[in-house]
Short mmCIF file of C-alpha atoms in Angstrom, two decimals:
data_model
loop_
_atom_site.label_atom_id
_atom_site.label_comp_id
_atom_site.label_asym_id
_atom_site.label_seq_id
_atom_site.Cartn_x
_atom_site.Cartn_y
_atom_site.Cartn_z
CA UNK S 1 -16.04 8.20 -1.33
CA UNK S 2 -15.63 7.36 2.08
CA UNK S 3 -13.61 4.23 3.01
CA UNK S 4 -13.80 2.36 6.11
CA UNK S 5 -10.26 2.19 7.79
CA UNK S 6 -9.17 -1.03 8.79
CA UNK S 7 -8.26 -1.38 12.30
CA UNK S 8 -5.38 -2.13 14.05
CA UNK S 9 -4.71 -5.93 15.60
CA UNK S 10 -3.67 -3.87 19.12
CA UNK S 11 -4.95 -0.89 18.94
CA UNK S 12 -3.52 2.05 20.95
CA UNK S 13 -5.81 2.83 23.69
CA UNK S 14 -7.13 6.38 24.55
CA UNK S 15 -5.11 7.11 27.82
CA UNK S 16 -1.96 6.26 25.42
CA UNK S 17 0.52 9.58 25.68
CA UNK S 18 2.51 10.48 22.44
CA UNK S 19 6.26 10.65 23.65
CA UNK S 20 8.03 10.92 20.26
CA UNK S 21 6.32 12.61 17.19
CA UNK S 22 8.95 12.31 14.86
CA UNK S 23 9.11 12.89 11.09
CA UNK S 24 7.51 9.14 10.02
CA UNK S 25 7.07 7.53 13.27
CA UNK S 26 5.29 8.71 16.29
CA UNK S 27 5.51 6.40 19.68
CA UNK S 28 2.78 6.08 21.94
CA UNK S 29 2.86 4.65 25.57
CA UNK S 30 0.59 3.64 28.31
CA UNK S 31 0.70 1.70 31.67
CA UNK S 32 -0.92 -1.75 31.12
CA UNK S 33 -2.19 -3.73 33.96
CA UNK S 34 -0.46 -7.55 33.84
CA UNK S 35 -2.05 -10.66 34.33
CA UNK S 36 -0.05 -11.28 37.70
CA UNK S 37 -1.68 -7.63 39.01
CA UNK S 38 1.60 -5.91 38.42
CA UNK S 39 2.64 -3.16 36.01
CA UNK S 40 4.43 -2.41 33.07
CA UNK S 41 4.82 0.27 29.89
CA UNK S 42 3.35 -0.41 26.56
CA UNK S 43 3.95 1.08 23.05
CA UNK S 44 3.04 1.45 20.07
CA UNK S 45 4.23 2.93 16.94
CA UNK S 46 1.96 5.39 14.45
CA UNK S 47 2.76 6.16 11.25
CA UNK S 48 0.72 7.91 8.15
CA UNK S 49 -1.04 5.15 6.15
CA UNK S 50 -0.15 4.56 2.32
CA UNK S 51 -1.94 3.86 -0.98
CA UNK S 52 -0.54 1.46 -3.62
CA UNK S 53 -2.00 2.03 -7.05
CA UNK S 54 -1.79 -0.82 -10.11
CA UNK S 55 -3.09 0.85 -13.34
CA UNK S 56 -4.22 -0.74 -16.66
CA UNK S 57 -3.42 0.06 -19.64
CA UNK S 58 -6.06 0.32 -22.29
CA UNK S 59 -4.19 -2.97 -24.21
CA UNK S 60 -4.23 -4.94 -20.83
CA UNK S 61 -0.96 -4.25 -19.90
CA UNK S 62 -0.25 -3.24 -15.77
CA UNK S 63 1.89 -0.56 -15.23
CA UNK S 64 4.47 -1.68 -12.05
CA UNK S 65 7.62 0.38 -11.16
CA UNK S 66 11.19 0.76 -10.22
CA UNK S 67 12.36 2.82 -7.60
CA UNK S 68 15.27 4.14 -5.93
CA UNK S 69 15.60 6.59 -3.28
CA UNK S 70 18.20 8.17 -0.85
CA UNK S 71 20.02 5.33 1.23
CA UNK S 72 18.05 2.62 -0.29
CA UNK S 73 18.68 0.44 -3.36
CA UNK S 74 16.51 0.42 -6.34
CA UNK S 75 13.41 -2.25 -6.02
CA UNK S 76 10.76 -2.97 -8.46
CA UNK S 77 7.17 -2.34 -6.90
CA UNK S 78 3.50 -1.51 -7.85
CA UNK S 79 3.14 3.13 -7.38
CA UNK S 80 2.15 4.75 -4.27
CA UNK S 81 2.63 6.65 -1.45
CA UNK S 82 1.54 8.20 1.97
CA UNK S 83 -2.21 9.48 2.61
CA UNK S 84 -1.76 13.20 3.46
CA UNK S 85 -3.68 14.59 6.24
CA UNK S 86 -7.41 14.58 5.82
CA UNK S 87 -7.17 13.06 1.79
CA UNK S 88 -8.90 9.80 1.68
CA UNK S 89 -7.40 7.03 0.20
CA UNK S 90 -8.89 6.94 -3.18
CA UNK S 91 -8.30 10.65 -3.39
CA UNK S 92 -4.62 9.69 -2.23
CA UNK S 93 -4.10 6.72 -4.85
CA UNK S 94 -5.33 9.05 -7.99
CA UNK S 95 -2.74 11.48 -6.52
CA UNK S 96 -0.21 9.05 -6.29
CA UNK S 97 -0.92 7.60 -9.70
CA UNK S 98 -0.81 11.08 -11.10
CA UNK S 99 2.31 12.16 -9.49
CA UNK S 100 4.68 8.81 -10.07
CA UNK S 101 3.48 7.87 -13.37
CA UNK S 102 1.94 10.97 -15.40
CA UNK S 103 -1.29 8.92 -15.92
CA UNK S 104 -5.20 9.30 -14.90
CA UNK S 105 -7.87 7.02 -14.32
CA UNK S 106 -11.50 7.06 -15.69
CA UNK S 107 -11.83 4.62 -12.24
CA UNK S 108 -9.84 3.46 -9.46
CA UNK S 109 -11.33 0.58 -6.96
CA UNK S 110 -10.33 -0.23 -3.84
CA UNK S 111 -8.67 -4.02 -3.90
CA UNK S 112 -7.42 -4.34 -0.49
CA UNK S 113 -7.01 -2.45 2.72
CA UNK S 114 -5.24 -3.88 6.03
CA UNK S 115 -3.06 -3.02 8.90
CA UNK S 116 0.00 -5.70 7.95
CA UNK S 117 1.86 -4.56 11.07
CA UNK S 118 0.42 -5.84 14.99
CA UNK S 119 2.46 -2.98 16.89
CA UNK S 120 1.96 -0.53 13.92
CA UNK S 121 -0.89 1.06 13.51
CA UNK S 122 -0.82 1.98 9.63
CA UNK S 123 -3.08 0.99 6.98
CA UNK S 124 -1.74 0.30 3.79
CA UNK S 125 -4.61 0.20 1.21
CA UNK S 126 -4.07 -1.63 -2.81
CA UNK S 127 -6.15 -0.08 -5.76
CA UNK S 128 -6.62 -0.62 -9.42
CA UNK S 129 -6.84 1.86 -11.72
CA UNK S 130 -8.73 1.53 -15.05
CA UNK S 131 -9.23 4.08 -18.00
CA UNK S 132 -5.66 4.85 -17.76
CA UNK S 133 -4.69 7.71 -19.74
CA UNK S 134 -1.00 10.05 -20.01
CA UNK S 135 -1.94 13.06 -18.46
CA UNK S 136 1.32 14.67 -18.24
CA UNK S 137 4.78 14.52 -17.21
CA UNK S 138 5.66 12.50 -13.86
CA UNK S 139 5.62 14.86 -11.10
CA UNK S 140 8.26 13.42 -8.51
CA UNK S 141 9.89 14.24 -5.04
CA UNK S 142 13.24 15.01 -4.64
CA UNK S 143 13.56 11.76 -3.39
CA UNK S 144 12.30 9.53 -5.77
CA UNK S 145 13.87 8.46 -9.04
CA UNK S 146 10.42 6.22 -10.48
CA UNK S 147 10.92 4.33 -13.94
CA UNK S 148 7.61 2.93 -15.08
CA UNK S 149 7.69 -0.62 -16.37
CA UNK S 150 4.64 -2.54 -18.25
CA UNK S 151 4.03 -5.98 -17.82
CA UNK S 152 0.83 -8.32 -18.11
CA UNK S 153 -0.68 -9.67 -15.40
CA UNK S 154 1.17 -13.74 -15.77
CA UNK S 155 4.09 -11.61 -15.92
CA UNK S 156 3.79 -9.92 -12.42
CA UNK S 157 2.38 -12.95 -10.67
CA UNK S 158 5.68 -14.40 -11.95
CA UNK S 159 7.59 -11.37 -10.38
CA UNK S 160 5.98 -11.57 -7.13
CA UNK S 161 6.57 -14.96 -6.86
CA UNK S 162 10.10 -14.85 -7.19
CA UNK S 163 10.37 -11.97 -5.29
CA UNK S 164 11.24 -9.65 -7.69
CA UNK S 165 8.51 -7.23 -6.91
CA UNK S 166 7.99 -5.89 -3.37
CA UNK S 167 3.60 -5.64 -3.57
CA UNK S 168 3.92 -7.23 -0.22
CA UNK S 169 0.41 -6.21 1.25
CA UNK S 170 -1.25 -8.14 -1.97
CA UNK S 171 1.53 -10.70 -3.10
CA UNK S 172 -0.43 -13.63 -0.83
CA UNK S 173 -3.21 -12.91 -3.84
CA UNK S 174 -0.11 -13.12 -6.80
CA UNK S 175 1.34 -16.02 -5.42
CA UNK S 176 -1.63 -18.16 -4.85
CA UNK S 177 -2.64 -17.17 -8.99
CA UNK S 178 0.57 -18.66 -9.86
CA UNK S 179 -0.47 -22.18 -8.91
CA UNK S 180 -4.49 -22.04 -8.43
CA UNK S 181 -5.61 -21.46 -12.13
CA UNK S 182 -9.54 -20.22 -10.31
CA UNK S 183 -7.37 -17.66 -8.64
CA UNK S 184 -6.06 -17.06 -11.95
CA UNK S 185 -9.21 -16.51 -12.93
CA UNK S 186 -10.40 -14.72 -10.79
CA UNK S 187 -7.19 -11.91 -11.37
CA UNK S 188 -7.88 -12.04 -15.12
CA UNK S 189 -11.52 -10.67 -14.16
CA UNK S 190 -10.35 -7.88 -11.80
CA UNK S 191 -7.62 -6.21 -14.07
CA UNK S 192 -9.16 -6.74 -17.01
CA UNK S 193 -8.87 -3.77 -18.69
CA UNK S 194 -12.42 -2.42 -18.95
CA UNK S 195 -13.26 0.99 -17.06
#
């Protein structure tokens, strides 16, 4: 399926020039006319844009995780990873949700998608996965150690809301569940765990 990207707040514009490509980050700059008539160099930052992936389990139960990796401590999040070149997202978040976890999904469906950072352009997009199923052994990068935690869904809203879980693109959605019982509602409905 083809999903519509989400665009950028301040979007790079075409006469931009790449003057960095670097591993994760690539900086673009341009001339941009001022408001006085004068000049002056603008930039922005590119990077590849990332899935996040919250399965459920057959019983109900969301599968969240805790990572560590190189020069970082360990944090407790939902799975996920970059987009590769030409994958789209969905395609990206079953891969992801293969690769961390060792599970498949009968369905995935796209929760959120947005551009979180004004002079980033990167689109993080947040899916949930039903008719979750072990498919095999995690299948990690050298760089990731990924333990797999279950929790239910008053459980995470509790994590997110003390911080204790870094889904920042969707923990405005968590948060307001913990003290608006519709919103509550309507997160009961959404990872409920029919495919």
């Amino acid at each position: 399926m083809h999903i519509q990207r989400p665009q950028s707040r301040q979007p790079i514009p075409p006469e931009a020039k790449r003057v960095f490509e670097g591993v994760l980050f690539d900086v673009y700059q341009w001339e941009q006319t001022m408001f006085d008539g004068s000049h002056a160099t603008f930039e922005r930052l590119t990077r590849p844009d990332t899935v996040g992936v919250i399965p459920v389990l057959p019983d109900g139960r969301l599968v969240i995780v805790k990572e560590e990796q190189p020069g970082a401590g360990s944090f407790v999040g939902i799975l996920g990873g970059r987009v590769e070149d030409g994958e789209e997202p969905d395609v990206a978040a079953l891969r992801e949700l293969r690769e961390e976890s060792g599970y498949d999904a009968q369905s995935i469906t796209l929760w959120d998608a947005q551009q979180p950072v004004a002079k980033l352009d990167w689109a993080v997009y947040t899916f949930i996965a039903k008719g979750v199923s072990r498919a095999g052994e995690q299948l990690l990068d050298a760089g990731e150690k990924v333990e797999l935690l279950t929790v239910s869904l008053d459980e995470l809203i509790e994590l997110v809301a003390q911080g204790a879980c870094s889904a920042r693109e969707v923990a405005p959605q968590f948060i307001e569940a913990k003290w608006n019982p519709a919103k509550r509602e309507e997160l009961q409905k959404l990872f409920a765990p029919t495919a």
